[in-house]
Short mmCIF file of C-alpha atoms in Angstrom, two decimals:
data_model
loop_
_atom_site.label_atom_id
_atom_site.label_comp_id
_atom_site.label_asym_id
_atom_site.label_seq_id
_atom_site.Cartn_x
_atom_site.Cartn_y
_atom_site.Cartn_z
CA UNK M 1 -17.36 26.84 -26.16
CA UNK M 2 -16.14 23.75 -28.01
CA UNK M 3 -12.49 22.81 -28.07
CA UNK M 4 -11.04 20.49 -30.71
CA UNK M 5 -8.39 17.94 -29.78
CA UNK M 6 -5.68 16.98 -32.26
CA UNK M 7 -4.92 13.48 -32.40
CA UNK M 8 38.90 2.59 -11.70
CA UNK M 9 40.27 -0.85 -11.01
CA UNK M 10 38.07 -2.23 -8.27
CA UNK M 11 37.32 -5.69 -6.90
CA UNK M 12 33.83 -6.69 -8.04
CA UNK M 13 31.28 -8.60 -6.02
CA UNK M 14 29.18 -11.24 -7.76
CA UNK M 15 29.26 -9.53 -11.13
CA UNK M 16 28.45 -12.83 -12.78
CA UNK M 17 24.87 -12.40 -11.54
CA UNK M 18 24.38 -9.21 -13.60
CA UNK M 19 22.68 -10.53 -16.74
CA UNK M 20 20.70 -8.34 -19.14
CA UNK M 21 18.77 -8.73 -22.34
CA UNK M 22 18.55 -5.05 -23.25
CA UNK M 23 21.18 -3.77 -25.70
CA UNK M 24 20.97 -0.37 -24.05
CA UNK M 25 21.94 -1.79 -20.68
CA UNK M 26 24.86 -3.58 -22.30
CA UNK M 27 26.11 -0.37 -23.92
CA UNK M 28 25.96 1.55 -20.63
CA UNK M 29 27.17 -1.44 -18.60
CA UNK M 30 24.34 -1.38 -16.10
CA UNK M 31 23.59 -1.84 -13.32
CA UNK M 32 25.60 0.70 -11.41
CA UNK M 33 26.70 0.33 -7.81
CA UNK M 34 28.74 2.27 -5.28
CA UNK M 35 32.13 1.51 -3.80
CA UNK M 36 33.53 3.97 -1.28
CA UNK M 37 33.50 7.37 -3.06
CA UNK M 38 32.89 6.04 -6.59
CA UNK M 39 29.90 5.06 -8.69
CA UNK M 40 30.95 2.04 -10.74
CA UNK M 41 29.48 0.29 -13.74
CA UNK M 42 29.07 -3.47 -14.08
CA UNK M 43 32.72 -3.77 -15.18
CA UNK M 44 34.03 -1.92 -12.13
CA UNK M 45 34.84 1.25 -14.07
CA UNK M 46 34.18 4.63 -12.39
CA UNK M 47 31.15 6.49 -13.77
CA UNK M 48 30.61 10.21 -13.26
CA UNK M 49 27.09 11.53 -13.66
CA UNK M 50 27.11 14.84 -15.59
CA UNK M 51 23.63 15.96 -16.44
CA UNK M 52 20.62 18.21 -16.14
CA UNK M 53 17.23 18.35 -14.44
CA UNK M 54 14.06 17.87 -16.48
CA UNK M 55 11.10 18.75 -14.24
CA UNK M 56 7.89 16.74 -14.42
CA UNK M 57 6.49 17.11 -10.92
CA UNK M 58 4.50 20.35 -11.10
CA UNK M 59 0.72 20.69 -11.38
CA UNK M 60 0.23 18.80 -14.66
CA UNK M 61 2.62 16.04 -13.53
CA UNK M 62 3.96 15.59 -17.06
CA UNK M 63 7.56 16.48 -18.02
CA UNK M 64 7.78 20.09 -19.15
CA UNK M 65 8.37 21.59 -22.59
CA UNK M 66 6.42 19.23 -24.83
CA UNK M 67 4.03 21.97 -25.96
CA UNK M 68 7.05 23.58 -27.63
CA UNK M 69 9.27 20.72 -28.78
CA UNK M 70 9.30 16.98 -29.34
CA UNK M 71 10.89 14.59 -26.89
CA UNK M 72 13.45 13.70 -29.56
CA UNK M 73 14.43 17.35 -30.06
CA UNK M 74 14.89 17.94 -26.31
CA UNK M 75 16.96 14.79 -25.86
CA UNK M 76 19.09 15.77 -28.85
CA UNK M 77 19.75 19.09 -27.10
CA UNK M 78 20.89 17.15 -24.04
CA UNK M 79 23.26 15.20 -26.28
CA UNK M 80 24.54 18.48 -27.74
CA UNK M 81 25.32 19.67 -24.21
CA UNK M 82 27.60 16.65 -23.81
CA UNK M 83 25.69 15.12 -20.90
CA UNK M 84 25.16 11.51 -19.84
CA UNK M 85 22.26 11.65 -17.36
CA UNK M 86 18.86 13.28 -16.90
CA UNK M 87 17.32 13.84 -13.49
CA UNK M 88 13.63 13.39 -14.31
CA UNK M 89 11.33 14.51 -11.53
CA UNK M 90 7.91 13.19 -10.53
CA UNK M 91 5.25 13.73 -7.88
CA UNK M 92 3.84 11.02 -5.62
CA UNK M 93 0.36 12.35 -6.41
CA UNK M 94 0.73 10.86 -9.88
CA UNK M 95 0.88 7.39 -8.33
CA UNK M 96 -1.82 8.20 -5.76
CA UNK M 97 -4.15 8.96 -8.69
CA UNK M 98 -3.50 5.52 -10.15
CA UNK M 99 -4.29 3.79 -6.87
CA UNK M 100 -7.34 5.99 -6.21
CA UNK M 101 -8.98 5.43 -9.61
CA UNK M 102 -7.42 2.20 -10.83
CA UNK M 103 -6.13 3.97 -13.94
CA UNK M 104 -3.41 6.39 -14.92
CA UNK M 105 -4.58 9.94 -15.74
CA UNK M 106 -4.85 10.88 -19.44
CA UNK M 107 -3.11 13.90 -20.93
CA UNK M 108 -6.48 15.54 -21.59
CA UNK M 109 -7.60 15.19 -17.99
CA UNK M 110 -4.19 16.26 -16.64
CA UNK M 111 -3.98 19.44 -18.70
CA UNK M 112 -7.62 20.45 -18.23
CA UNK M 113 -7.42 19.96 -14.46
CA UNK M 114 -4.22 22.01 -14.15
CA UNK M 115 -4.83 24.73 -16.75
CA UNK M 116 -8.60 24.85 -17.20
CA UNK M 117 -10.62 23.71 -20.22
CA UNK M 118 -9.53 26.33 -22.75
CA UNK M 119 -5.82 26.60 -21.96
CA UNK M 120 -5.67 22.91 -21.14
CA UNK M 121 -6.94 21.80 -24.55
CA UNK M 122 -4.83 24.39 -26.36
CA UNK M 123 -1.69 23.15 -24.62
CA UNK M 124 -2.67 19.53 -25.17
CA UNK M 125 -3.08 20.17 -28.89
CA UNK M 126 0.40 21.70 -29.02
CA UNK M 127 1.88 18.70 -27.20
CA UNK M 128 0.24 16.27 -29.64
CA UNK M 129 1.29 18.32 -32.66
CA UNK M 130 4.94 18.19 -31.54
CA UNK M 131 4.68 14.58 -30.37
CA UNK M 132 2.26 12.82 -32.75
CA UNK M 133 2.83 9.47 -31.06
CA UNK M 134 0.58 10.84 -28.28
CA UNK M 135 -3.17 11.37 -28.20
CA UNK M 136 -5.62 12.85 -25.73
CA UNK M 137 -5.88 9.41 -24.14
CA UNK M 138 -2.15 8.93 -23.67
CA UNK M 139 -1.42 8.73 -19.97
CA UNK M 140 1.13 10.51 -17.81
CA UNK M 141 3.27 7.41 -17.31
CA UNK M 142 3.24 6.72 -21.04
CA UNK M 143 4.91 10.10 -21.51
CA UNK M 144 7.60 9.10 -19.00
CA UNK M 145 7.95 5.83 -20.90
CA UNK M 146 8.45 7.70 -24.19
CA UNK M 147 11.13 9.92 -22.64
CA UNK M 148 12.85 6.87 -21.13
CA UNK M 149 12.83 5.16 -24.54
CA UNK M 150 14.43 8.18 -26.22
CA UNK M 151 17.05 8.49 -23.48
CA UNK M 152 17.90 4.82 -23.94
CA UNK M 153 18.20 5.23 -27.70
CA UNK M 154 20.79 7.95 -27.05
CA UNK M 155 22.60 6.04 -24.26
CA UNK M 156 21.68 8.50 -21.50
CA UNK M 157 21.23 7.37 -17.91
CA UNK M 158 17.81 8.04 -16.40
CA UNK M 159 17.90 9.19 -12.79
CA UNK M 160 14.36 9.41 -11.41
CA UNK M 161 13.78 11.92 -8.64
CA UNK M 162 10.84 12.06 -6.25
CA UNK M 163 10.61 15.81 -6.12
CA UNK M 164 7.45 16.30 -4.12
CA UNK M 165 4.24 14.60 -2.95
CA UNK M 166 1.52 16.99 -4.12
CA UNK M 167 2.08 18.01 -7.72
CA UNK M 168 3.16 21.69 -7.65
CA UNK M 169 6.18 23.97 -7.84
CA UNK M 170 8.83 23.09 -5.28
CA UNK M 171 10.17 24.11 -2.82
CA UNK M 172 9.12 26.17 0.18
CA UNK M 173 6.84 25.95 3.19
CA UNK M 174 4.38 24.01 1.06
CA UNK M 175 3.37 21.04 3.20
CA UNK M 176 5.63 18.67 1.25
CA UNK M 177 8.84 19.26 3.15
CA UNK M 178 9.08 16.68 5.91
CA UNK M 179 7.76 13.25 6.76
CA UNK M 180 4.04 13.34 7.62
CA UNK M 181 3.80 17.05 6.79
CA UNK M 182 0.46 18.29 5.43
CA UNK M 183 0.81 16.57 2.03
CA UNK M 184 3.69 14.22 2.82
CA UNK M 185 1.90 10.94 3.58
CA UNK M 186 4.77 8.57 4.37
CA UNK M 187 2.91 5.38 3.42
CA UNK M 188 1.89 6.86 0.07
CA UNK M 189 5.43 8.07 -0.50
CA UNK M 190 6.94 4.63 0.02
CA UNK M 191 4.18 3.08 -2.11
CA UNK M 192 4.85 5.57 -4.90
CA UNK M 193 8.61 5.02 -4.85
CA UNK M 194 8.12 1.26 -4.99
CA UNK M 195 5.66 1.59 -7.86
CA UNK M 196 8.02 3.72 -9.92
CA UNK M 197 11.05 1.54 -9.13
CA UNK M 198 9.16 -1.49 -10.40
CA UNK M 199 7.67 0.31 -13.39
CA UNK M 200 11.09 1.59 -14.44
CA UNK M 201 12.64 -1.86 -14.06
CA UNK M 202 10.19 -3.26 -16.58
CA UNK M 203 9.97 -0.33 -19.01
CA UNK M 204 13.04 1.94 -18.92
CA UNK M 205 16.24 0.40 -20.34
CA UNK M 206 18.68 2.96 -18.89
CA UNK M 207 16.97 3.48 -15.54
CA UNK M 208 20.04 3.63 -13.31
CA UNK M 209 19.12 5.41 -10.08
CA UNK M 210 16.39 7.00 -8.00
CA UNK M 211 16.36 9.91 -5.55
CA UNK M 212 14.19 9.12 -2.52
CA UNK M 213 13.16 12.71 -1.80
CA UNK M 214 14.08 16.15 -3.01
CA UNK M 215 15.16 18.74 -0.44
CA UNK M 216 13.86 17.50 2.93
CA UNK M 217 13.19 20.61 5.01
CA UNK M 218 11.46 21.98 8.07
CA UNK M 219 7.74 21.13 7.93
CA UNK M 220 4.98 23.64 7.24
CA UNK M 221 2.93 21.91 9.93
CA UNK M 222 5.33 20.86 12.72
CA UNK M 223 2.47 19.69 14.95
CA UNK M 224 1.44 17.14 12.34
CA UNK M 225 4.85 16.20 10.97
CA UNK M 226 7.32 13.84 12.59
CA UNK M 227 10.12 15.46 14.63
CA UNK M 228 12.62 17.38 12.51
CA UNK M 229 15.62 15.26 13.53
CA UNK M 230 18.28 13.14 11.89
CA UNK M 231 16.74 10.13 13.65
CA UNK M 232 13.48 10.74 11.81
CA UNK M 233 15.40 11.20 8.58
CA UNK M 234 17.31 7.94 8.98
CA UNK M 235 14.30 5.84 9.96
CA UNK M 236 12.14 7.01 7.07
CA UNK M 237 14.80 7.18 4.36
CA UNK M 238 16.02 3.66 5.11
CA UNK M 239 12.45 2.31 5.17
CA UNK M 240 11.89 3.82 1.73
CA UNK M 241 15.24 2.55 0.45
CA UNK M 242 14.42 -0.98 1.64
CA UNK M 243 11.13 -0.89 -0.27
CA UNK M 244 12.79 0.48 -3.41
CA UNK M 245 15.53 -2.13 -3.29
CA UNK M 246 12.93 -4.87 -2.90
CA UNK M 247 11.12 -3.58 -5.99
CA UNK M 248 14.25 -3.06 -8.08
CA UNK M 249 17.61 -4.40 -6.96
CA UNK M 250 19.49 -2.85 -9.90
CA UNK M 251 19.12 0.88 -9.29
CA UNK M 252 21.23 3.17 -7.14
CA UNK M 253 19.38 4.87 -4.28
CA UNK M 254 20.16 8.53 -3.56
CA UNK M 255 19.88 9.94 -0.03
CA UNK M 256 19.34 13.70 0.15
CA UNK M 257 20.32 15.85 3.14
CA UNK M 258 18.27 18.09 5.42
CA UNK M 259 17.73 21.86 5.25
CA UNK M 260 16.63 21.86 1.60
CA UNK M 261 19.12 19.16 0.75
CA UNK M 262 22.22 21.25 1.47
CA UNK M 263 23.61 19.35 4.46
CA UNK M 264 24.63 15.79 5.31
CA UNK M 265 27.18 16.87 7.93
CA UNK M 266 25.85 14.72 10.77
CA UNK M 267 25.58 11.67 8.53
CA UNK M 268 28.97 11.92 6.85
CA UNK M 269 31.06 12.99 9.85
CA UNK M 270 29.26 11.46 12.80
CA UNK M 271 28.15 7.96 13.66
CA UNK M 272 25.78 9.25 16.33
CA UNK M 273 23.48 11.41 14.23
CA UNK M 274 21.21 12.47 17.10
CA UNK M 275 22.89 13.63 20.32
CA UNK M 276 19.61 13.53 22.28
CA UNK M 277 18.80 9.90 21.49
CA UNK M 278 22.22 8.48 20.66
CA UNK M 279 20.84 7.04 17.41
CA UNK M 280 23.60 5.99 15.01
CA UNK M 281 23.63 5.65 11.24
CA UNK M 282 26.12 3.41 9.48
CA UNK M 283 25.71 2.83 5.76
CA UNK M 284 27.40 -0.57 5.98
CA UNK M 285 24.49 -1.87 8.11
CA UNK M 286 22.15 -2.04 5.11
CA UNK M 287 21.85 -4.84 2.58
CA UNK M 288 21.71 -2.26 -0.21
CA UNK M 289 24.93 -0.56 0.97
CA UNK M 290 26.52 -0.93 -2.47
CA UNK M 291 23.55 0.89 -4.00
CA UNK M 292 23.66 3.93 -1.74
CA UNK M 293 24.71 7.41 -2.91
CA UNK M 294 24.60 10.77 -1.11
CA UNK M 295 23.13 13.77 -2.93
CA UNK M 296 23.48 17.44 -2.07
CA UNK M 297 22.31 20.77 -3.48
CA UNK M 298 23.98 24.14 -3.29
CA UNK M 299 22.77 27.60 -4.24
CA UNK M 300 25.14 29.37 -1.86
CA UNK M 301 26.54 32.82 -2.39
CA UNK M 302 30.29 32.61 -2.61
CA UNK M 303 32.99 34.79 -1.03
CA UNK M 304 35.95 32.86 -2.44
CA UNK M 305 36.67 29.41 -3.84
CA UNK M 306 38.55 28.38 -0.69
CA UNK M 307 35.60 29.45 1.46
CA UNK M 308 33.18 27.64 -0.87
CA UNK M 309 35.30 24.50 -0.71
CA UNK M 310 35.17 24.54 3.11
CA UNK M 311 31.42 25.03 3.05
CA UNK M 312 30.79 22.12 0.67
CA UNK M 313 33.33 19.84 2.31
CA UNK M 314 31.75 20.12 5.75
CA UNK M 315 28.26 19.63 4.41
CA UNK M 316 29.13 16.26 2.91
CA UNK M 317 31.60 16.47 0.06
CA UNK M 318 34.33 15.51 2.49
CA UNK M 319 33.15 11.93 1.94
CA UNK M 320 35.10 12.07 -1.34
CA UNK M 321 38.40 12.50 0.47
CA UNK M 322 39.49 8.92 1.24
CA UNK M 323 42.37 10.27 3.33
CA UNK M 324 40.08 12.01 5.80
CA UNK M 325 39.72 9.71 8.82
CA UNK M 326 37.02 11.93 10.33
CA UNK M 327 34.56 10.69 7.69
CA UNK M 328 32.32 8.07 9.28
CA UNK M 329 30.03 7.27 6.33
CA UNK M 330 31.73 7.28 2.96
CA UNK M 331 29.67 7.06 -0.24
CA UNK M 332 29.75 8.76 -3.62
CA UNK M 333 28.40 12.32 -3.48
CA UNK M 334 26.49 13.83 -6.41
CA UNK M 335 25.49 17.49 -6.66
CA UNK M 336 21.99 16.89 -8.04
CA UNK M 337 21.05 20.57 -8.12
CA UNK M 338 22.95 23.76 -8.72
CA UNK M 339 22.18 26.59 -11.09
CA UNK M 340 21.81 30.25 -11.86
CA UNK M 341 20.36 32.62 -14.45
CA UNK M 342 21.47 31.49 -17.90
CA UNK M 343 21.39 34.65 -19.98
CA UNK M 344 24.72 36.07 -21.11
CA UNK M 345 23.73 39.47 -19.78
CA UNK M 346 23.40 38.09 -16.27
CA UNK M 347 27.13 37.17 -16.34
CA UNK M 348 26.43 34.50 -13.72
CA UNK M 349 28.45 31.99 -15.72
CA UNK M 350 31.54 34.09 -15.01
CA UNK M 351 30.86 34.48 -11.28
CA UNK M 352 32.60 32.69 -8.42
CA UNK M 353 29.68 30.32 -7.83
CA UNK M 354 29.93 28.85 -11.32
CA UNK M 355 33.67 29.01 -11.84
CA UNK M 356 34.47 27.53 -8.42
CA UNK M 357 32.06 24.64 -8.97
CA UNK M 358 33.62 24.10 -12.39
CA UNK M 359 37.09 23.73 -10.90
CA UNK M 360 35.87 21.62 -7.98
CA UNK M 361 34.02 19.16 -10.25
CA UNK M 362 37.11 18.69 -12.38
CA UNK M 363 39.47 18.24 -9.43
CA UNK M 364 37.23 16.00 -7.32
CA UNK M 365 35.57 14.20 -10.24
CA UNK M 366 32.12 14.33 -8.63
CA UNK M 367 28.83 14.07 -10.46
CA UNK M 368 26.49 16.99 -10.92
CA UNK M 369 23.19 17.97 -12.56
CA UNK M 370 22.25 21.52 -13.54
CA UNK M 371 18.94 23.05 -12.54
CA UNK M 372 17.39 23.31 -15.11
CA UNK M 373 16.71 22.57 -18.78
CA UNK M 374 13.26 24.15 -18.53
CA UNK M 375 12.87 27.39 -20.45
CA UNK M 376 9.28 27.53 -19.29
CA UNK M 377 6.55 25.62 -17.44
CA UNK M 378 3.00 24.60 -18.32
CA UNK M 379 2.10 26.32 -15.06
CA UNK M 380 4.21 27.42 -12.12
CA UNK M 381 2.84 28.87 -8.89
CA UNK M 382 -0.42 29.75 -10.64
CA UNK M 383 1.15 31.42 -13.69
CA UNK M 384 0.59 29.59 -16.96
CA UNK M 385 3.33 29.35 -19.59
CA UNK M 386 5.76 30.88 -17.13
CA UNK M 387 9.29 31.53 -18.38
CA UNK M 388 12.26 30.45 -16.26
CA UNK M 389 15.42 32.49 -16.73
CA UNK M 390 17.36 29.73 -14.97
CA UNK M 391 16.53 27.37 -17.84
CA UNK M 392 19.46 26.70 -20.15
CA UNK M 393 16.97 26.65 -23.04
CA UNK M 394 14.82 29.62 -24.03
CA UNK M 395 11.09 29.88 -23.38
CA UNK M 396 10.23 27.87 -26.51
CA UNK M 397 12.87 25.22 -25.65
CA UNK M 398 14.38 25.82 -29.09
CA UNK M 399 17.75 27.54 -28.52
CA UNK M 400 20.21 28.14 -25.72
CA UNK M 401 19.25 31.09 -23.56
CA UNK M 402 22.83 32.36 -23.62
CA UNK M 403 25.65 31.72 -26.06
CA UNK M 404 28.54 32.29 -23.67
CA UNK M 405 26.65 30.89 -20.69
CA UNK M 406 25.84 27.61 -22.45
CA UNK M 407 29.42 27.36 -23.73
CA UNK M 408 30.71 27.66 -20.15
CA UNK M 409 28.29 24.94 -19.06
CA UNK M 410 29.41 22.63 -21.87
CA UNK M 411 33.06 23.23 -20.99
CA UNK M 412 32.35 22.30 -17.39
CA UNK M 413 30.95 18.98 -18.62
CA UNK M 414 34.00 18.39 -20.82
CA UNK M 415 36.42 19.17 -17.99
CA UNK M 416 34.55 16.98 -15.48
CA UNK M 417 34.68 13.99 -17.82
CA UNK M 418 38.31 14.69 -18.72
CA UNK M 419 39.50 14.86 -15.11
CA UNK M 420 42.24 12.36 -14.33
CA UNK M 421 41.35 12.18 -10.65
CA UNK M 422 41.74 8.60 -9.47
CA UNK M 423 40.26 6.65 -6.58
CA UNK M 424 42.74 8.30 -4.23
CA UNK M 425 41.45 11.82 -4.92
CA UNK M 426 44.31 13.74 -3.39
CA UNK M 427 43.39 17.23 -2.35
CA UNK M 428 45.72 20.21 -2.43
CA UNK M 429 47.18 21.59 0.78
CA UNK M 430 45.25 24.79 0.14
CA UNK M 431 42.00 22.85 0.25
CA UNK M 432 42.97 20.93 3.39
CA UNK M 433 43.95 24.15 5.14
CA UNK M 434 40.72 25.78 4.04
CA UNK M 435 38.74 23.00 5.65
CA UNK M 436 40.72 23.24 8.89
CA UNK M 437 39.93 26.94 8.96
CA UNK M 438 36.27 26.23 8.20
CA UNK M 439 33.95 29.17 8.69
CA UNK M 440 30.16 29.36 8.63
CA UNK M 441 28.47 30.56 5.36
CA UNK M 442 27.72 34.09 6.50
CA UNK M 443 29.78 36.09 3.99
CA UNK M 444 28.32 36.89 0.57
CA UNK M 445 29.40 38.82 -2.44
#
């Protein structure tokens, strides 16, 4: 068979050294840095990330949705949502392929390998038809470059996230979960992060931050992986951060928690992060301290907003409370993943999980990024053209999946930006009492 291819007021440190030639960086006042619980721009003004996830780390290792819409259309949808940042995910395997062959992988080869010759070429043709600036010989990284260019044109921050090592759907007991797990080669991981940090520095005008690793979790192969301890976490995350900072001193560096990224309790509230070894972790020990940010995820079932507040506070969001003297390591905290089904009929947008997070984000003024924009995937867990009901866009990436659901999401963005929370971030007595009466997350609705 033959297939045809279509062609706040804060004291600033050494701000005079921040010099840029890009007009996009000037408009967004990059670079960003961290100061206590705030992310600040180059003028010392607080910046709150409010955005969405755009996956690009699955089998094809190209950002999703381009077989249905153009990059420009998708970015315009992000603008319509009222957002200021995109969490763009990638797999380390994409960089391994460059080192292994000396060249980046073309779209034709990427789609054919992941989808097979017939479906691969059909999908490729659709991508090129929607994005005529591409050809069969366009490479994966050139697609990332095109997305970065469009985001910069629209003044949207680009947050790059290392989602996984082996390109596939994440996350589970998949060999990508912990340092030196089956597919988690630590040396390749650090090499890939450094490569992307440097590439973004030279090619992406609004590249503002990078997530070192998505959802660290118990390894699939514990005999092969390094010990599942906070000591292992600290040693490897700081080694990676050092390499990233060496490659690109401008970008923020996000540190994700353990247990699928839901907990940083030991790091935020305890200097000694490992009781067996006595190992300590102090963010002020690192030269890139003013580039460090904590990130957390939550997909918890919720009994009440006060219970949910206690749960999130103890897992790391307590770092936002500058009055809490039990916090040992204080950095900004960003909720880089949360989400639910997006159809109106699901009514999830009216549930406690969504409405509590909405009120928390407005009161605490913390950053967040919805999972996900993706109405569908090129391939997910072996199923091609798989629809995702958690995607805020429909399967064809053309319209919002739910009218009321998307309206609630947009209002959450508006209210987060409009919050008048200042650098003091005073919490209500109800919230303080809820934390004191903290209970484990065992109750669900």
